[in-house]
Amino acid sequence: MRAAGYSHLLSTARDRSEAHEIRNLVAQASGRAARTLRDWNRHGVPPSGVAAVNRATAVWRLGGIQRAADTFGLSVRKTLSWLAGRGRRSRAERDRIERIIYSIGVGVTLLVRVEFNTLTGGLQAESGREVEVILSVHERDIEALDRLVRAGDIGPALQILEPLIYGQYMEEMVDVELTQILTPGPDLWDQADYVLTPEGVVGPGYEH
C-alpha cells in the first residue's frame, strides 16, 4: 500500500526545470537513487519514504533551500541536514519548523496499523484484514486521536483515520470499513514522527 505524494508533487511543476528541482529535493531528502524515484512516481511512495517526501514538499512550497533556511531561521547547512532527516535541533528550532510546516499545509507523519473489512455492494466481503501505513496528518489530528483512543472512543478515532487513509491510499482501499486500531510492528517506528497504538499516541509531547 503506497501513497501518491511524489507524483502529486511533480504535477505541480510548471516546466522541466521545476520538475528537475523537485526530483533533486526528493533525492536529497530520501537518499534514494533516480531509479527508485521513478518507481515512486509510477507506483507510489512506500511508507518508509513518506516522511522524506513531506520534507521535500515543505522546502519546495517555501521556495527552495535558501528561502526555507531563511523561513526556518536556520543556516543552509542545517536546512539541508533537516531535509535529509539528519542532525540535531533545539526544541525551539523543532517547534518553529513544525509551526511553519503546518502553516503551509504539510503535516507530520503518523504510523498506523488498523484492521479492516472489505465491502462489496455495501455488504461485508472479507473481514480481519490488516494494513500498516504512514500517514501525513496535522497536529490537531494527532491530538484528537490520542484523546479519543485514551478515552476508549475507538469509533470516532477510526472516523478520523478513515478519510486520511482513503485520501492517501485510495488505489488499494476503495471500499473498506476500519474496525480496530492495532500496534504497528517495530520496523517503521523510526520512520514516522508519531505512532498510534491501542493505548494512544507515542511521540514527542505524548506519554505512553
One Martini backbone bead per residue (centre of mass of N, CA, C, O) as a GRO file, in nm:
protein
  208
    1MET     BB    1   0.092   0.038   0.026
    2ARG     BB    2   0.068   0.364  -0.135
    3ALA     BB    3   0.168   0.684  -0.185
    4ALA     BB    4   0.113   0.984  -0.411
    5GLY     BB    5   0.299   1.240  -0.338
    6TYR     BB    6   0.517   1.259  -0.566
    7SER     BB    7   0.338   1.287  -0.818
    8HIS     BB    8   0.195   1.539  -0.714
    9LEU     BB    9   0.443   1.719  -0.689
   10LEU     BB   10   0.526   1.703  -0.991
   11SER     BB   11   0.251   1.833  -1.097
   12THR     BB   12   0.343   2.136  -0.999
   13ALA     BB   13   0.518   2.166  -1.228
   14ARG     BB   14   0.577   2.398  -1.501
   15ASP     BB   15   0.854   2.252  -1.571
   16ARG     BB   16   1.148   2.087  -1.610
   17SER     BB   17   1.307   2.248  -1.403
   18GLU     BB   18   1.114   2.199  -1.164
   19ALA     BB   19   1.118   1.891  -1.175
   20HIS     BB   20   1.421   1.873  -1.115
   21GLU     BB   21   1.410   2.007  -0.837
   22ILE     BB   22   1.223   1.801  -0.706
   23ARG     BB   23   1.399   1.552  -0.747
   24ASN     BB   24   1.636   1.661  -0.580
   25LEU     BB   25   1.488   1.693  -0.311
   26VAL     BB   26   1.401   1.396  -0.280
   27ALA     BB   27   1.685   1.280  -0.294
   28GLN     BB   28   1.795   1.431  -0.045
   29ALA     BB   29   1.575   1.331   0.159
   30SER     BB   30   1.611   1.001   0.089
   31GLY     BB   31   1.875   0.879  -0.068
   32ARG     BB   32   1.773   0.811  -0.353
   33ALA     BB   33   1.759   0.691  -0.653
   34ALA     BB   34   1.633   0.747  -0.961
   35ARG     BB   35   1.495   0.472  -0.994
   36THR     BB   36   1.326   0.489  -0.737
   37LEU     BB   37   1.173   0.752  -0.810
   38ARG     BB   38   1.033   0.636  -1.057
   39ASP     BB   39   0.874   0.428  -0.894
   40TRP     BB   40   0.723   0.631  -0.717
   41ASN     BB   41   0.577   0.770  -0.953
   42ARG     BB   42   0.427   0.511  -1.060
   43HIS     BB   43   0.353   0.349  -0.754
   44GLY     BB   44   0.448   0.503  -0.518
   45VAL     BB   45   0.499   0.557  -0.176
   46PRO     BB   46   0.647   0.422   0.068
   47PRO     BB   47   0.643   0.447   0.402
   48SER     BB   48   0.963   0.513   0.423
   49GLY     BB   49   0.915   0.789   0.220
   50VAL     BB   50   0.713   1.004   0.333
   51ALA     BB   51   0.884   1.199   0.505
   52ALA     BB   52   1.069   1.292   0.275
   53VAL     BB   53   0.848   1.411   0.092
   54ASN     BB   54   0.749   1.618   0.300
   55ARG     BB   55   1.011   1.779   0.319
   56ALA     BB   56   1.030   1.850   0.019
   57THR     BB   57   0.758   1.996   0.004
   58ALA     BB   58   0.825   2.222   0.200
   59VAL     BB   59   1.064   2.342   0.043
   60TRP     BB   60   0.912   2.396  -0.218
   61ARG     BB   61   0.686   2.586  -0.098
   62LEU     BB   62   0.916   2.794   0.013
   63GLY     BB   63   1.142   2.813  -0.247
   64GLY     BB   64   1.367   2.650  -0.124
   65ILE     BB   65   1.647   2.638   0.057
   66GLN     BB   66   1.700   2.937   0.120
   67ARG     BB   67   1.407   3.012   0.203
   68ALA     BB   68   1.379   2.795   0.417
   69ALA     BB   69   1.608   2.893   0.594
   70ASP     BB   70   1.492   3.174   0.648
   71THR     BB   71   1.222   3.072   0.769
   72PHE     BB   72   1.352   2.880   0.995
   73GLY     BB   73   1.632   3.006   1.102
   74LEU     BB   74   1.859   2.871   0.926
   75SER     BB   75   2.096   2.729   0.784
   76VAL     BB   76   2.168   2.569   0.502
   77ARG     BB   77   2.302   2.326   0.636
   78LYS     BB   78   2.069   2.264   0.836
   79THR     BB   79   1.850   2.233   0.620
   80LEU     BB   80   1.980   1.994   0.473
   81SER     BB   81   1.977   1.811   0.720
   82TRP     BB   82   1.671   1.812   0.757
   83LEU     BB   83   1.595   1.707   0.477
   84ALA     BB   84   1.768   1.428   0.541
   85GLY     BB   85   1.707   1.350   0.852
   86ARG     BB   86   1.930   1.512   1.010
   87GLY     BB   87   2.029   1.601   1.301
   88ARG     BB   88   2.026   1.860   1.549
   89ARG     BB   89   1.766   2.025   1.741
   90SER     BB   90   1.608   2.238   1.900
   91ARG     BB   91   1.307   2.287   2.033
   92ALA     BB   92   1.261   2.562   1.902
   93GLU     BB   93   1.325   2.472   1.614
   94ARG     BB   94   1.116   2.248   1.589
   95ASP     BB   95   0.866   2.422   1.647
   96ARG     BB   96   0.907   2.622   1.416
   97ILE     BB   97   0.899   2.421   1.183
   98GLU     BB   98   0.620   2.303   1.242
   99ARG     BB   99   0.456   2.562   1.214
  100ILE     BB  100   0.533   2.614   0.920
  101ILE     BB  101   0.434   2.348   0.799
  102TYR     BB  102   0.139   2.380   0.880
  103SER     BB  103   0.091   2.660   0.729
  104ILE     BB  104   0.150   2.495   0.433
  105GLY     BB  105   0.016   2.191   0.453
  106VAL     BB  106   0.238   2.016   0.609
  107GLY     BB  107   0.264   1.736   0.778
  108VAL     BB  108   0.289   1.495   0.981
  109THR     BB  109   0.377   1.168   1.089
  110LEU     BB  110   0.176   0.852   1.098
  111LEU     BB  111   0.172   0.546   1.247
  112VAL     BB  112  -0.047   0.279   1.125
  113ARG     BB  113  -0.262   0.008   1.252
  114VAL     BB  114  -0.524  -0.177   1.088
  115GLU     BB  115  -0.842  -0.308   1.085
  116PHE     BB  116  -1.041  -0.461   0.811
  117ASN     BB  117  -1.316  -0.446   0.591
  118THR     BB  118  -1.455  -0.559   0.308
  119LEU     BB  119  -1.665  -0.423   0.042
  120THR     BB  120  -1.972  -0.533  -0.138
  121GLY     BB  121  -2.243  -0.365  -0.193
  122GLY     BB  122  -2.233  -0.304   0.136
  123LEU     BB  123  -2.102  -0.581   0.190
  124GLN     BB  124  -1.934  -0.817   0.346
  125ALA     BB  125  -1.638  -0.992   0.214
  126GLU     BB  126  -1.391  -0.923   0.422
  127SER     BB  127  -1.217  -1.010   0.720
  128GLY     BB  128  -0.934  -0.917   0.915
  129ARG     BB  129  -0.768  -0.711   0.787
  130GLU     BB  130  -0.436  -0.561   0.736
  131VAL     BB  131  -0.270  -0.233   0.787
  132GLU     BB  132   0.037  -0.043   0.725
  133VAL     BB  133   0.085   0.316   0.775
  134ILE     BB  134   0.192   0.638   0.654
  135LEU     BB  135   0.077   0.948   0.755
  136SER     BB  136  -0.038   1.269   0.668
  137VAL     BB  137  -0.071   1.509   0.930
  138HIS     BB  138  -0.210   1.692   1.178
  139GLU     BB  139  -0.185   1.787   1.498
  140ARG     BB  140  -0.493   1.776   1.557
  141ASP     BB  141  -0.513   1.472   1.494
  142ILE     BB  142  -0.327   1.369   1.711
  143GLU     BB  143  -0.481   1.483   1.953
  144ALA     BB  144  -0.754   1.345   1.897
  145LEU     BB  145  -0.658   1.051   1.892
  146ASP     BB  146  -0.541   1.040   2.176
  147ARG     BB  147  -0.797   1.115   2.331
  148LEU     BB  148  -0.986   0.889   2.223
  149VAL     BB  149  -0.818   0.634   2.283
  150ARG     BB  150  -0.782   0.683   2.592
  151ALA     BB  151  -1.113   0.687   2.621
  152GLY     BB  152  -1.228   0.451   2.415
  153ASP     BB  153  -1.301   0.608   2.129
  154ILE     BB  154  -1.276   0.433   1.848
  155GLY     BB  155  -1.481   0.522   1.642
  156PRO     BB  156  -1.394   0.825   1.608
  157ALA     BB  157  -1.101   0.754   1.535
  158LEU     BB  158  -1.171   0.598   1.272
  159GLN     BB  159  -1.307   0.847   1.136
  160ILE     BB  160  -1.039   0.998   1.104
  161LEU     BB  161  -0.872   0.778   0.945
  162GLU     BB  162  -1.036   0.705   0.693
  163PRO     BB  163  -0.989   0.963   0.507
  164LEU     BB  164  -0.681   0.946   0.518
  165ILE     BB  165  -0.655   0.670   0.383
  166TYR     BB  166  -0.817   0.730   0.134
  167GLY     BB  167  -0.650   0.983   0.032
  168GLN     BB  168  -0.350   0.815   0.038
  169TYR     BB  169  -0.486   0.496  -0.042
  170MET     BB  170  -0.702   0.456  -0.282
  171GLU     BB  171  -0.612   0.229  -0.477
  172GLU     BB  172  -0.657  -0.014  -0.237
  173MET     BB  173  -0.896   0.161  -0.063
  174VAL     BB  174  -1.215   0.187  -0.164
  175ASP     BB  175  -1.394  -0.045   0.021
  176VAL     BB  176  -1.401   0.014   0.364
  177GLU     BB  177  -1.382  -0.102   0.719
  178LEU     BB  178  -1.291   0.008   1.010
  179THR     BB  179  -1.223  -0.172   1.337
  180GLN     BB  180  -0.906  -0.142   1.431
  181ILE     BB  181  -0.644  -0.071   1.658
  182LEU     BB  182  -0.303  -0.132   1.620
  183THR     BB  183   0.018  -0.244   1.664
  184PRO     BB  184   0.292  -0.167   1.529
  185GLY     BB  185   0.559  -0.254   1.399
  186PRO     BB  186   0.909  -0.187   1.443
  187ASP     BB  187   1.032  -0.098   1.157
  188LEU     BB  188   0.870   0.214   1.137
  189TRP     BB  189   0.902   0.399   1.389
  190ASP     BB  190   1.158   0.580   1.272
  191GLN     BB  191   0.974   0.702   1.012
  192ALA     BB  192   0.800   0.859   1.227
  193ASP     BB  193   0.678   1.098   1.441
  194TYR     BB  194   0.429   0.904   1.496
  195VAL     BB  195   0.241   0.661   1.703
  196LEU     BB  196  -0.031   0.440   1.684
  197THR     BB  197  -0.208   0.297   1.952
  198PRO     BB  198  -0.436   0.142   2.169
  199GLU     BB  199  -0.322   0.366   2.401
  200GLY     BB  200  -0.199   0.573   2.189
  201VAL     BB  201   0.034   0.815   2.151
  202VAL     BB  202   0.366   0.814   2.013
  203GLY     BB  203   0.571   1.091   2.111
  204PRO     BB  204   0.620   1.408   2.110
  205GLY     BB  205   0.432   1.500   2.401
  206TYR     BB  206   0.373   1.181   2.455
  207GLU     BB  207   0.257   0.960   2.669
  208HIS     BB  208   0.290   0.578   2.744
   0.00000   0.00000   0.00000
